[in-house]
N, CA, C and O atoms as a Maestro MAE file, in Angstrom:
{
 s_m_m2io_version
 :::
 2.0.0
}

f_m_ct {
 s_m_title
 :::
 protein
 m_atom[292] {
  # First column is atom index #
  i_m_mmod_type
  r_m_x_coord
  r_m_y_coord
  r_m_z_coord
  i_m_residue_number
  s_m_chain_name
  s_m_pdb_residue_name
  s_m_pdb_atom_name
  i_m_atomic_number
  :::
  1 25 -33.228 -12.899 -10.866 1 A "MET " " N  " 7
  2 3 -33.856 -11.433 -10.800 1 A "MET " " CA " 6
  3 2 -33.182 -10.902 -9.729 1 A "MET " " C  " 6
  4 15 -33.462 -11.479 -8.679 1 A "MET " " O  " 8
  5 25 -32.310 -9.912 -9.614 2 A "ILE " " N  " 7
  6 3 -31.368 -9.268 -8.917 2 A "ILE " " CA " 6
  7 2 -32.466 -8.506 -7.658 2 A "ILE " " C  " 6
  8 15 -33.420 -7.754 -7.860 2 A "ILE " " O  " 8
  9 25 -31.915 -9.024 -6.333 3 A "ASN " " N  " 7
  10 3 -32.985 -8.413 -5.083 3 A "ASN " " CA " 6
  11 2 -32.108 -6.824 -5.032 3 A "ASN " " C  " 6
  12 15 -31.346 -6.415 -5.908 3 A "ASN " " O  " 8
  13 25 -32.425 -6.214 -3.930 4 A "SER " " N  " 7
  14 3 -32.067 -4.670 -3.564 4 A "SER " " CA " 6
  15 2 -30.664 -4.831 -2.904 4 A "SER " " C  " 6
  16 15 -29.812 -3.974 -3.141 4 A "SER " " O  " 8
  17 25 -30.362 -5.949 -2.039 5 A "TRP " " N  " 7
  18 3 -28.923 -5.926 -1.633 5 A "TRP " " CA " 6
  19 2 -27.759 -6.363 -2.726 5 A "TRP " " C  " 6
  20 15 -26.582 -6.004 -2.784 5 A "TRP " " O  " 8
  21 25 -28.476 -7.225 -3.532 6 A "GLN " " N  " 7
  22 3 -27.671 -7.343 -5.021 6 A "GLN " " CA " 6
  23 2 -27.256 -5.843 -5.721 6 A "GLN " " C  " 6
  24 15 -26.108 -5.440 -5.909 6 A "GLN " " O  " 8
  25 25 -28.225 -5.301 -5.975 7 A "SER " " N  " 7
  26 3 -28.332 -4.045 -6.401 7 A "SER " " CA " 6
  27 2 -27.165 -2.976 -5.900 7 A "SER " " C  " 6
  28 15 -26.461 -2.200 -6.547 7 A "SER " " O  " 8
  29 25 -27.253 -3.263 -4.449 8 A "VAL " " N  " 7
  30 3 -26.264 -2.123 -3.812 8 A "VAL " " CA " 6
  31 2 -24.908 -2.806 -4.045 8 A "VAL " " C  " 6
  32 15 -24.124 -2.142 -4.723 8 A "VAL " " O  " 8
  33 25 -24.555 -3.790 -3.693 9 A "VAL " " N  " 7
  34 3 -23.336 -4.569 -3.965 9 A "VAL " " CA " 6
  35 2 -22.854 -4.297 -5.316 9 A "VAL " " C  " 6
  36 15 -21.630 -4.300 -5.444 9 A "VAL " " O  " 8
  37 25 -23.628 -4.040 -6.443 10 A "ILE " " N  " 7
  38 3 -23.283 -3.848 -7.932 10 A "ILE " " CA " 6
  39 2 -22.768 -2.270 -7.884 10 A "ILE " " C  " 6
  40 15 -21.675 -1.852 -8.265 10 A "ILE " " O  " 8
  41 25 -23.799 -1.555 -7.342 11 A "LEU " " N  " 7
  42 3 -23.607 -0.273 -7.347 11 A "LEU " " CA " 6
  43 2 -22.154 0.178 -6.496 11 A "LEU " " C  " 6
  44 15 -21.330 0.959 -6.973 11 A "LEU " " O  " 8
  45 25 -22.069 -0.239 -5.640 12 A "LEU " " N  " 7
  46 3 -20.693 -0.134 -4.921 12 A "LEU " " CA " 6
  47 2 -19.480 -0.672 -5.638 12 A "LEU " " C  " 6
  48 15 -18.520 0.096 -5.714 12 A "LEU " " O  " 8
  49 25 -19.379 -1.790 -6.140 13 A "LYS " " N  " 7
  50 3 -18.292 -2.349 -6.884 13 A "LYS " " CA " 6
  51 2 -18.437 -1.367 -7.969 13 A "LYS " " C  " 6
  52 15 -17.313 -0.962 -8.265 13 A "LYS " " O  " 8
  53 25 -19.435 -0.763 -8.753 14 A "GLN " " N  " 7
  54 3 -19.166 0.321 -9.922 14 A "GLN " " CA " 6
  55 2 -18.709 1.294 -9.493 14 A "GLN " " C  " 6
  56 15 -17.889 1.872 -10.207 14 A "GLN " " O  " 8
  57 25 -19.032 1.851 -8.214 15 A "ARG " " N  " 7
  58 3 -18.259 3.148 -7.743 15 A "ARG " " CA " 6
  59 2 -16.969 3.131 -7.389 15 A "ARG " " C  " 6
  60 15 -16.195 4.088 -7.427 15 A "ARG " " O  " 8
  61 25 -16.694 1.804 -6.971 16 A "ARG " " N  " 7
  62 3 -14.844 1.479 -6.403 16 A "ARG " " CA " 6
  63 2 -14.376 1.553 -7.617 16 A "ARG " " C  " 6
  64 15 -13.267 2.087 -7.647 16 A "ARG " " O  " 8
  65 25 -14.877 1.151 -8.867 17 A "ALA " " N  " 7
  66 3 -14.124 0.980 -10.353 17 A "ALA " " CA " 6
  67 2 -13.981 2.182 -10.702 17 A "ALA " " C  " 6
  68 15 -12.908 2.453 -11.241 17 A "ALA " " O  " 8
  69 25 -14.932 3.225 -10.527 18 A "GLU " " N  " 7
  70 3 -14.880 4.655 -11.026 18 A "GLU " " CA " 6
  71 2 -13.984 5.673 -10.380 18 A "GLU " " C  " 6
  72 15 -13.479 6.669 -10.897 18 A "GLU " " O  " 8
  73 25 -13.863 5.128 -8.873 19 A "ASP " " N  " 7
  74 3 -12.978 5.816 -8.139 19 A "ASP " " CA " 6
  75 2 -11.423 5.584 -8.600 19 A "ASP " " C  " 6
  76 15 -10.598 6.474 -8.804 19 A "ASP " " O  " 8
  77 25 -11.207 4.039 -8.723 20 A "LYS " " N  " 7
  78 3 -9.920 3.680 -9.244 20 A "LYS " " CA " 6
  79 2 -9.701 4.414 -10.623 20 A "LYS " " C  " 6
  80 15 -8.560 4.865 -10.722 20 A "LYS " " O  " 8
  81 25 -10.419 4.618 -11.583 21 A "LEU " " N  " 7
  82 3 -10.194 4.972 -12.559 21 A "LEU " " CA " 6
  83 2 -9.962 6.578 -12.738 21 A "LEU " " C  " 6
  84 15 -9.295 7.092 -13.636 21 A "LEU " " O  " 8
  85 25 -10.604 7.215 -11.766 22 A "LYS " " N  " 7
  86 3 -10.298 8.693 -11.606 22 A "LYS " " CA " 6
  87 2 -9.236 8.808 -11.011 22 A "LYS " " C  " 6
  88 15 -8.587 9.823 -11.260 22 A "LYS " " O  " 8
  89 25 -8.726 7.899 -10.101 23 A "HIS " " N  " 7
  90 3 -7.530 8.135 -9.525 23 A "HIS " " CA " 6
  91 2 -6.261 7.818 -10.592 23 A "HIS " " C  " 6
  92 15 -5.302 8.580 -10.712 23 A "HIS " " O  " 8
  93 25 -6.387 6.837 -11.180 24 A "ALA " " N  " 7
  94 3 -5.312 6.448 -12.323 24 A "ALA " " CA " 6
  95 2 -5.216 7.631 -13.368 24 A "ALA " " C  " 6
  96 15 -4.167 7.925 -13.942 24 A "ALA " " O  " 8
  97 25 -6.287 8.205 -13.530 25 A "ALA " " N  " 7
  98 3 -6.249 9.433 -14.548 25 A "ALA " " CA " 6
  99 2 -5.513 10.376 -14.216 25 A "ALA " " C  " 6
  100 15 -4.645 10.889 -14.921 25 A "ALA " " O  " 8
  101 25 -5.910 10.769 -12.742 26 A "GLN " " N  " 7
  102 3 -5.271 11.941 -12.240 26 A "GLN " " CA " 6
  103 2 -3.685 11.691 -11.937 26 A "GLN " " C  " 6
  104 15 -2.787 12.524 -12.058 26 A "GLN " " O  " 8
  105 25 -3.577 10.427 -11.541 27 A "GLU " " N  " 7
  106 3 -2.288 10.081 -11.600 27 A "GLU " " CA " 6
  107 2 -1.259 9.949 -13.022 27 A "GLU " " C  " 6
  108 15 -0.034 10.022 -13.110 27 A "GLU " " O  " 8
  109 25 -2.128 9.764 -13.884 28 A "TRP " " N  " 7
  110 3 -1.274 9.763 -15.244 28 A "TRP " " CA " 6
  111 2 -1.210 11.513 -15.458 28 A "TRP " " C  " 6
  112 15 -0.089 11.997 -15.616 28 A "TRP " " O  " 8
  113 25 -2.497 12.504 -15.461 29 A "ARG " " N  " 7
  114 3 -2.092 13.532 -15.765 29 A "ARG " " CA " 6
  115 2 -0.937 14.309 -14.717 29 A "ARG " " C  " 6
  116 15 -0.160 15.138 -15.191 29 A "ARG " " O  " 8
  117 25 -0.917 14.009 -13.496 30 A "THR " " N  " 7
  118 3 0.395 14.430 -12.702 30 A "THR " " CA " 6
  119 2 1.625 14.056 -13.168 30 A "THR " " C  " 6
  120 15 2.520 14.892 -13.293 30 A "THR " " O  " 8
  121 25 1.801 12.739 -13.479 31 A "THR " " N  " 7
  122 3 3.210 12.434 -14.004 31 A "THR " " CA " 6
  123 2 3.454 12.989 -15.429 31 A "THR " " C  " 6
  124 15 4.603 13.285 -15.757 31 A "THR " " O  " 8
  125 25 2.475 13.133 -16.241 32 A "PHE " " N  " 7
  126 3 2.573 13.818 -17.642 32 A "PHE " " CA " 6
  127 2 3.319 15.350 -17.319 32 A "PHE " " C  " 6
  128 15 4.329 15.889 -17.771 32 A "PHE " " O  " 8
  129 25 2.615 15.628 -16.625 33 A "ASP " " N  " 7
  130 3 2.896 17.592 -16.324 33 A "ASP " " CA " 6
  131 2 4.330 17.452 -15.610 33 A "ASP " " C  " 6
  132 15 5.081 18.427 -15.580 33 A "ASP " " O  " 8
  133 25 4.644 16.398 -15.117 34 A "ALA " " N  " 7
  134 3 6.105 16.351 -14.230 34 A "ALA " " CA " 6
  135 2 7.162 16.459 -14.939 34 A "ALA " " C  " 6
  136 15 8.162 17.086 -14.589 34 A "ALA " " O  " 8
  137 25 6.979 15.652 -16.347 35 A "ILE " " N  " 7
  138 3 8.006 15.351 -17.297 35 A "ILE " " CA " 6
  139 2 8.693 16.576 -17.679 35 A "ILE " " C  " 6
  140 15 7.962 17.392 -18.239 35 A "ILE " " O  " 8
  141 25 10.142 16.983 -17.491 36 A "THR " " N  " 7
  142 3 10.723 18.017 -17.743 36 A "THR " " CA " 6
  143 2 10.784 18.147 -19.436 36 A "THR " " C  " 6
  144 15 10.762 19.245 -19.992 36 A "THR " " O  " 8
  145 25 10.861 16.926 -20.131 37 A "ASP " " N  " 7
  146 3 10.993 16.861 -21.622 37 A "ASP " " CA " 6
  147 2 9.670 17.279 -22.242 37 A "ASP " " C  " 6
  148 15 8.567 16.946 -21.808 37 A "ASP " " O  " 8
  149 25 9.967 18.282 -23.631 38 A "LEU " " N  " 7
  150 3 8.630 18.678 -23.983 38 A "LEU " " CA " 6
  151 2 8.079 17.508 -24.677 38 A "LEU " " C  " 6
  152 15 8.799 16.764 -25.343 38 A "LEU " " O  " 8
  153 25 6.384 17.269 -24.484 39 A "ILE " " N  " 7
  154 3 5.405 16.206 -24.955 39 A "ILE " " CA " 6
  155 2 4.533 17.049 -25.625 39 A "ILE " " C  " 6
  156 15 4.210 18.204 -25.348 39 A "ILE " " O  " 8
  157 25 4.213 16.379 -26.483 40 A "SER " " N  " 7
  158 3 2.547 17.056 -27.312 40 A "SER " " CA " 6
  159 2 2.131 15.783 -27.939 40 A "SER " " C  " 6
  160 15 2.914 14.977 -28.442 40 A "SER " " O  " 8
  161 25 0.685 15.639 -27.867 41 A "ILE " " N  " 7
  162 3 0.250 14.407 -28.714 41 A "ILE " " CA " 6
  163 2 -0.738 15.299 -29.622 41 A "ILE " " C  " 6
  164 15 -1.509 16.134 -29.150 41 A "ILE " " O  " 8
  165 25 -0.625 15.048 -30.786 42 A "HIS " " N  " 7
  166 3 -1.400 15.596 -31.993 42 A "HIS " " CA " 6
  167 2 -2.537 14.521 -32.452 42 A "HIS " " C  " 6
  168 15 -2.379 13.326 -32.202 42 A "HIS " " O  " 8
  169 25 -3.577 14.958 -33.067 43 A "ASP " " N  " 7
  170 3 -4.508 14.333 -33.901 43 A "ASP " " CA " 6
  171 2 -4.001 13.999 -35.098 43 A "ASP " " C  " 6
  172 15 -2.855 14.366 -35.358 43 A "ASP " " O  " 8
  173 25 -4.716 13.277 -36.008 44 A "LYS " " N  " 7
  174 3 -4.710 13.069 -37.389 44 A "LYS " " CA " 6
  175 2 -4.345 14.188 -38.403 44 A "LYS " " C  " 6
  176 15 -3.503 14.152 -39.300 44 A "LYS " " O  " 8
  177 25 -5.041 15.017 -38.101 45 A "ASP " " N  " 7
  178 3 -5.090 16.482 -38.567 45 A "ASP " " CA " 6
  179 2 -3.784 17.220 -37.783 45 A "ASP " " C  " 6
  180 15 -3.898 18.443 -37.860 45 A "ASP " " O  " 8
  181 25 -2.862 16.895 -37.224 46 A "ASN " " N  " 7
  182 3 -1.871 17.600 -36.593 46 A "ASN " " CA " 6
  183 2 -2.338 18.766 -35.950 46 A "ASN " " C  " 6
  184 15 -1.742 19.843 -35.978 46 A "ASN " " O  " 8
  185 25 -3.389 18.552 -35.378 47 A "ARG " " N  " 7
  186 3 -3.683 19.444 -34.097 47 A "ARG " " CA " 6
  187 2 -3.428 18.812 -32.750 47 A "ARG " " C  " 6
  188 15 -3.505 17.613 -32.482 47 A "ARG " " O  " 8
  189 25 -3.095 19.859 -31.902 48 A "ILE " " N  " 7
  190 3 -2.759 19.604 -30.308 48 A "ILE " " CA " 6
  191 2 -3.897 19.004 -29.583 48 A "ILE " " C  " 6
  192 15 -4.921 19.668 -29.419 48 A "ILE " " O  " 8
  193 25 -3.795 17.810 -29.143 49 A "VAL " " N  " 7
  194 3 -4.708 17.243 -28.458 49 A "VAL " " CA " 6
  195 2 -4.102 17.455 -27.085 49 A "VAL " " C  " 6
  196 15 -5.043 17.676 -26.324 49 A "VAL " " O  " 8
  197 25 -3.030 17.486 -26.470 50 A "ARG " " N  " 7
  198 3 -2.717 17.384 -25.295 50 A "ARG " " CA " 6
  199 2 -1.183 17.781 -25.204 50 A "ARG " " C  " 6
  200 15 -0.404 17.300 -26.027 50 A "ARG " " O  " 8
  201 25 -0.701 18.714 -24.147 51 A "VAL " " N  " 7
  202 3 0.569 18.980 -24.075 51 A "VAL " " CA " 6
  203 2 1.052 19.249 -22.593 51 A "VAL " " C  " 6
  204 15 0.276 19.654 -21.727 51 A "VAL " " O  " 8
  205 25 2.278 19.015 -22.384 52 A "ASN " " N  " 7
  206 3 2.603 18.870 -20.933 52 A "ASN " " CA " 6
  207 2 2.937 20.080 -20.585 52 A "ASN " " C  " 6
  208 15 3.117 20.906 -21.480 52 A "ASN " " O  " 8
  209 25 3.091 20.447 -19.230 53 A "LYS " " N  " 7
  210 3 3.506 21.873 -18.551 53 A "LYS " " CA " 6
  211 2 4.898 22.279 -19.331 53 A "LYS " " C  " 6
  212 15 5.073 23.471 -19.583 53 A "LYS " " O  " 8
  213 25 5.655 21.541 -19.625 54 A "ALA " " N  " 7
  214 3 6.964 22.101 -20.023 54 A "ALA " " CA " 6
  215 2 6.988 22.785 -21.589 54 A "ALA " " C  " 6
  216 15 7.795 23.643 -21.947 54 A "ALA " " O  " 8
  217 25 5.895 22.189 -22.444 55 A "VAL " " N  " 7
  218 3 5.793 22.853 -23.683 55 A "VAL " " CA " 6
  219 2 5.185 24.037 -23.096 55 A "VAL " " C  " 6
  220 15 5.969 24.985 -23.072 55 A "VAL " " O  " 8
  221 25 4.077 24.269 -22.634 56 A "ALA " " N  " 7
  222 3 3.173 25.503 -22.272 56 A "ALA " " CA " 6
  223 2 4.117 26.436 -21.550 56 A "ALA " " C  " 6
  224 15 4.009 27.634 -21.813 56 A "ALA " " O  " 8
  225 25 4.987 26.069 -20.716 57 A "ASP " " N  " 7
  226 3 5.801 27.012 -20.003 57 A "ASP " " CA " 6
  227 2 6.978 27.632 -20.955 57 A "ASP " " C  " 6
  228 15 7.468 28.747 -20.772 57 A "ASP " " O  " 8
  229 25 7.328 26.791 -21.933 58 A "LEU " " N  " 7
  230 3 8.298 27.345 -22.936 58 A "LEU " " CA " 6
  231 2 7.559 28.209 -23.806 58 A "LEU " " C  " 6
  232 15 8.151 29.253 -24.079 58 A "LEU " " O  " 8
  233 25 6.419 28.057 -24.317 59 A "LEU " " N  " 7
  234 3 5.419 29.199 -25.041 59 A "LEU " " CA " 6
  235 2 4.660 29.968 -24.139 59 A "LEU " " C  " 6
  236 15 3.541 30.411 -24.401 59 A "LEU " " O  " 8
  237 25 5.209 30.115 -23.172 60 A "LYS " " N  " 7
  238 3 4.287 31.112 -21.786 60 A "LYS " " CA " 6
  239 2 2.907 30.864 -22.157 60 A "LYS " " C  " 6
  240 15 2.352 31.771 -22.776 60 A "LYS " " O  " 8
  241 25 2.378 30.026 -21.953 61 A "THR " " N  " 7
  242 3 0.748 29.804 -22.258 61 A "THR " " CA " 6
  243 2 0.364 28.878 -21.476 61 A "THR " " C  " 6
  244 15 1.165 28.526 -20.610 61 A "THR " " O  " 8
  245 25 -0.660 28.366 -21.529 62 A "THR " " N  " 7
  246 3 -1.192 27.225 -20.743 62 A "THR " " CA " 6
  247 2 -1.444 26.040 -21.635 62 A "THR " " C  " 6
  248 15 -1.395 26.080 -22.864 62 A "THR " " O  " 8
  249 25 -1.709 25.018 -20.927 63 A "PRO " " N  " 7
  250 3 -1.971 23.778 -21.957 63 A "PRO " " CA " 6
  251 2 -3.344 23.871 -22.555 63 A "PRO " " C  " 6
  252 15 -3.568 23.532 -23.717 63 A "PRO " " O  " 8
  253 25 -4.209 24.312 -21.784 64 A "HIS " " N  " 7
  254 3 -5.536 24.539 -22.370 64 A "HIS " " CA " 6
  255 2 -5.723 25.525 -23.636 64 A "HIS " " C  " 6
  256 15 -6.561 25.339 -24.519 64 A "HIS " " O  " 8
  257 25 -4.821 26.593 -23.588 65 A "GLU " " N  " 7
  258 3 -4.847 27.510 -24.809 65 A "GLU " " CA " 6
  259 2 -4.179 26.876 -26.052 65 A "GLU " " C  " 6
  260 15 -4.355 27.404 -27.150 65 A "GLU " " O  " 8
  261 25 -3.359 25.677 -25.914 66 A "LEU " " N  " 7
  262 3 -2.826 25.250 -27.128 66 A "LEU " " CA " 6
  263 2 -3.704 24.141 -27.806 66 A "LEU " " C  " 6
  264 15 -3.869 24.044 -29.022 66 A "LEU " " O  " 8
  265 25 -4.284 23.256 -26.780 67 A "ILE " " N  " 7
  266 3 -5.311 22.399 -27.177 67 A "ILE " " CA " 6
  267 2 -6.314 23.068 -28.525 67 A "ILE " " C  " 6
  268 15 -6.957 24.114 -28.609 67 A "ILE " " O  " 8
  269 25 -6.096 21.942 -29.472 68 A "GLY " " N  " 7
  270 3 -6.856 22.485 -30.732 68 A "GLY " " CA " 6
  271 2 -6.287 23.461 -31.630 68 A "GLY " " C  " 6
  272 15 -6.892 23.941 -32.588 68 A "GLY " " O  " 8
  273 25 -4.964 23.773 -31.251 69 A "SER " " N  " 7
  274 3 -4.448 24.420 -32.469 69 A "SER " " CA " 6
  275 2 -3.472 23.909 -33.126 69 A "SER " " C  " 6
  276 15 -2.911 22.971 -32.559 69 A "SER " " O  " 8
  277 25 -2.996 24.280 -34.352 70 A "SER " " N  " 7
  278 3 -2.327 23.315 -35.252 70 A "SER " " CA " 6
  279 2 -0.860 23.288 -34.749 70 A "SER " " C  " 6
  280 15 -0.309 24.334 -34.405 70 A "SER " " O  " 8
  281 25 -0.265 22.152 -34.708 71 A "ALA " " N  " 7
  282 3 0.999 22.030 -34.355 71 A "ALA " " CA " 6
  283 2 2.218 22.494 -35.322 71 A "ALA " " C  " 6
  284 15 3.362 22.765 -34.958 71 A "ALA " " O  " 8
  285 25 1.642 22.521 -36.783 72 A "THR " " N  " 7
  286 3 2.589 23.205 -37.801 72 A "THR " " CA " 6
  287 2 2.678 24.753 -37.731 72 A "THR " " C  " 6
  288 15 3.325 25.227 -38.665 72 A "THR " " O  " 8
  289 25 2.228 25.567 -36.928 73 A "LYS " " N  " 7
  290 3 2.069 26.909 -36.929 73 A "LYS " " CA " 6
  291 2 2.770 27.460 -35.855 73 A "LYS " " C  " 6
  292 15 2.758 28.677 -35.670 73 A "LYS " " O  " 8
  :::
 }
 m_bond[291] {
  # First column is bond index #
  i_m_from
  i_m_to
  i_m_order
  :::
  1 1 2 1
  2 2 3 1
  3 3 4 2
  4 3 5 1
  5 5 6 1
  6 6 7 1
  7 7 8 2
  8 7 9 1
  9 9 10 1
  10 10 11 1
  11 11 12 2
  12 11 13 1
  13 13 14 1
  14 14 15 1
  15 15 16 2
  16 15 17 1
  17 17 18 1
  18 18 19 1
  19 19 20 2
  20 19 21 1
  21 21 22 1
  22 22 23 1
  23 23 24 2
  24 23 25 1
  25 25 26 1
  26 26 27 1
  27 27 28 2
  28 27 29 1
  29 29 30 1
  30 30 31 1
  31 31 32 2
  32 31 33 1
  33 33 34 1
  34 34 35 1
  35 35 36 2
  36 35 37 1
  37 37 38 1
  38 38 39 1
  39 39 40 2
  40 39 41 1
  41 41 42 1
  42 42 43 1
  43 43 44 2
  44 43 45 1
  45 45 46 1
  46 46 47 1
  47 47 48 2
  48 47 49 1
  49 49 50 1
  50 50 51 1
  51 51 52 2
  52 51 53 1
  53 53 54 1
  54 54 55 1
  55 55 56 2
  56 55 57 1
  57 57 58 1
  58 58 59 1
  59 59 60 2
  60 59 61 1
  61 61 62 1
  62 62 63 1
  63 63 64 2
  64 63 65 1
  65 65 66 1
  66 66 67 1
  67 67 68 2
  68 67 69 1
  69 69 70 1
  70 70 71 1
  71 71 72 2
  72 71 73 1
  73 73 74 1
  74 74 75 1
  75 75 76 2
  76 75 77 1
  77 77 78 1
  78 78 79 1
  79 79 80 2
  80 79 81 1
  81 81 82 1
  82 82 83 1
  83 83 84 2
  84 83 85 1
  85 85 86 1
  86 86 87 1
  87 87 88 2
  88 87 89 1
  89 89 90 1
  90 90 91 1
  91 91 92 2
  92 91 93 1
  93 93 94 1
  94 94 95 1
  95 95 96 2
  96 95 97 1
  97 97 98 1
  98 98 99 1
  99 99 100 2
  100 99 101 1
  101 101 102 1
  102 102 103 1
  103 103 104 2
  104 103 105 1
  105 105 106 1
  106 106 107 1
  107 107 108 2
  108 107 109 1
  109 109 110 1
  110 110 111 1
  111 111 112 2
  112 111 113 1
  113 113 114 1
  114 114 115 1
  115 115 116 2
  116 115 117 1
  117 117 118 1
  118 118 119 1
  119 119 120 2
  120 119 121 1
  121 121 122 1
  122 122 123 1
  123 123 124 2
  124 123 125 1
  125 125 126 1
  126 126 127 1
  127 127 128 2
  128 127 129 1
  129 129 130 1
  130 130 131 1
  131 131 132 2
  132 131 133 1
  133 133 134 1
  134 134 135 1
  135 135 136 2
  136 135 137 1
  137 137 138 1
  138 138 139 1
  139 139 140 2
  140 139 141 1
  141 141 142 1
  142 142 143 1
  143 143 144 2
  144 143 145 1
  145 145 146 1
  146 146 147 1
  147 147 148 2
  148 147 149 1
  149 149 150 1
  150 150 151 1
  151 151 152 2
  152 151 153 1
  153 153 154 1
  154 154 155 1
  155 155 156 2
  156 155 157 1
  157 157 158 1
  158 158 159 1
  159 159 160 2
  160 159 161 1
  161 161 162 1
  162 162 163 1
  163 163 164 2
  164 163 165 1
  165 165 166 1
  166 166 167 1
  167 167 168 2
  168 167 169 1
  169 169 170 1
  170 170 171 1
  171 171 172 2
  172 171 173 1
  173 173 174 1
  174 174 175 1
  175 175 176 2
  176 175 177 1
  177 177 178 1
  178 178 179 1
  179 179 180 2
  180 179 181 1
  181 181 182 1
  182 182 183 1
  183 183 184 2
  184 183 185 1
  185 185 186 1
  186 186 187 1
  187 187 188 2
  188 187 189 1
  189 189 190 1
  190 190 191 1
  191 191 192 2
  192 191 193 1
  193 193 194 1
  194 194 195 1
  195 195 196 2
  196 195 197 1
  197 197 198 1
  198 198 199 1
  199 199 200 2
  200 199 201 1
  201 201 202 1
  202 202 203 1
  203 203 204 2
  204 203 205 1
  205 205 206 1
  206 206 207 1
  207 207 208 2
  208 207 209 1
  209 209 210 1
  210 210 211 1
  211 211 212 2
  212 211 213 1
  213 213 214 1
  214 214 215 1
  215 215 216 2
  216 215 217 1
  217 217 218 1
  218 218 219 1
  219 219 220 2
  220 219 221 1
  221 221 222 1
  222 222 223 1
  223 223 224 2
  224 223 225 1
  225 225 226 1
  226 226 227 1
  227 227 228 2
  228 227 229 1
  229 229 230 1
  230 230 231 1
  231 231 232 2
  232 231 233 1
  233 233 234 1
  234 234 235 1
  235 235 236 2
  236 235 237 1
  237 237 238 1
  238 238 239 1
  239 239 240 2
  240 239 241 1
  241 241 242 1
  242 242 243 1
  243 243 244 2
  244 243 245 1
  245 245 246 1
  246 246 247 1
  247 247 248 2
  248 247 249 1
  249 249 250 1
  250 250 251 1
  251 251 252 2
  252 251 253 1
  253 253 254 1
  254 254 255 1
  255 255 256 2
  256 255 257 1
  257 257 258 1
  258 258 259 1
  259 259 260 2
  260 259 261 1
  261 261 262 1
  262 262 263 1
  263 263 264 2
  264 263 265 1
  265 265 266 1
  266 266 267 1
  267 267 268 2
  268 267 269 1
  269 269 270 1
  270 270 271 1
  271 271 272 2
  272 271 273 1
  273 273 274 1
  274 274 275 1
  275 275 276 2
  276 275 277 1
  277 277 278 1
  278 278 279 1
  279 279 280 2
  280 279 281 1
  281 281 282 1
  282 282 283 1
  283 283 284 2
  284 283 285 1
  285 285 286 1
  286 286 287 1
  287 287 288 2
  288 287 289 1
  289 289 290 1
  290 290 291 1
  291 291 292 2
  :::
 }
}
């Protein structure tokens, strides 16, 4: 049986792990967008899942506007 102190410790550990994961995700996004080469990630249907800022800048749009569109058009 877990007492309330153990529950607090477990919750704190989970929170720290979540914070580390969020930080790593933000670091990845920042690095991805800092790359000046054109990078796009597509799904199996050739739809755009992710593009970096360089692609969006070249196409004079935002990454958000490109997500979901067909990469072949």
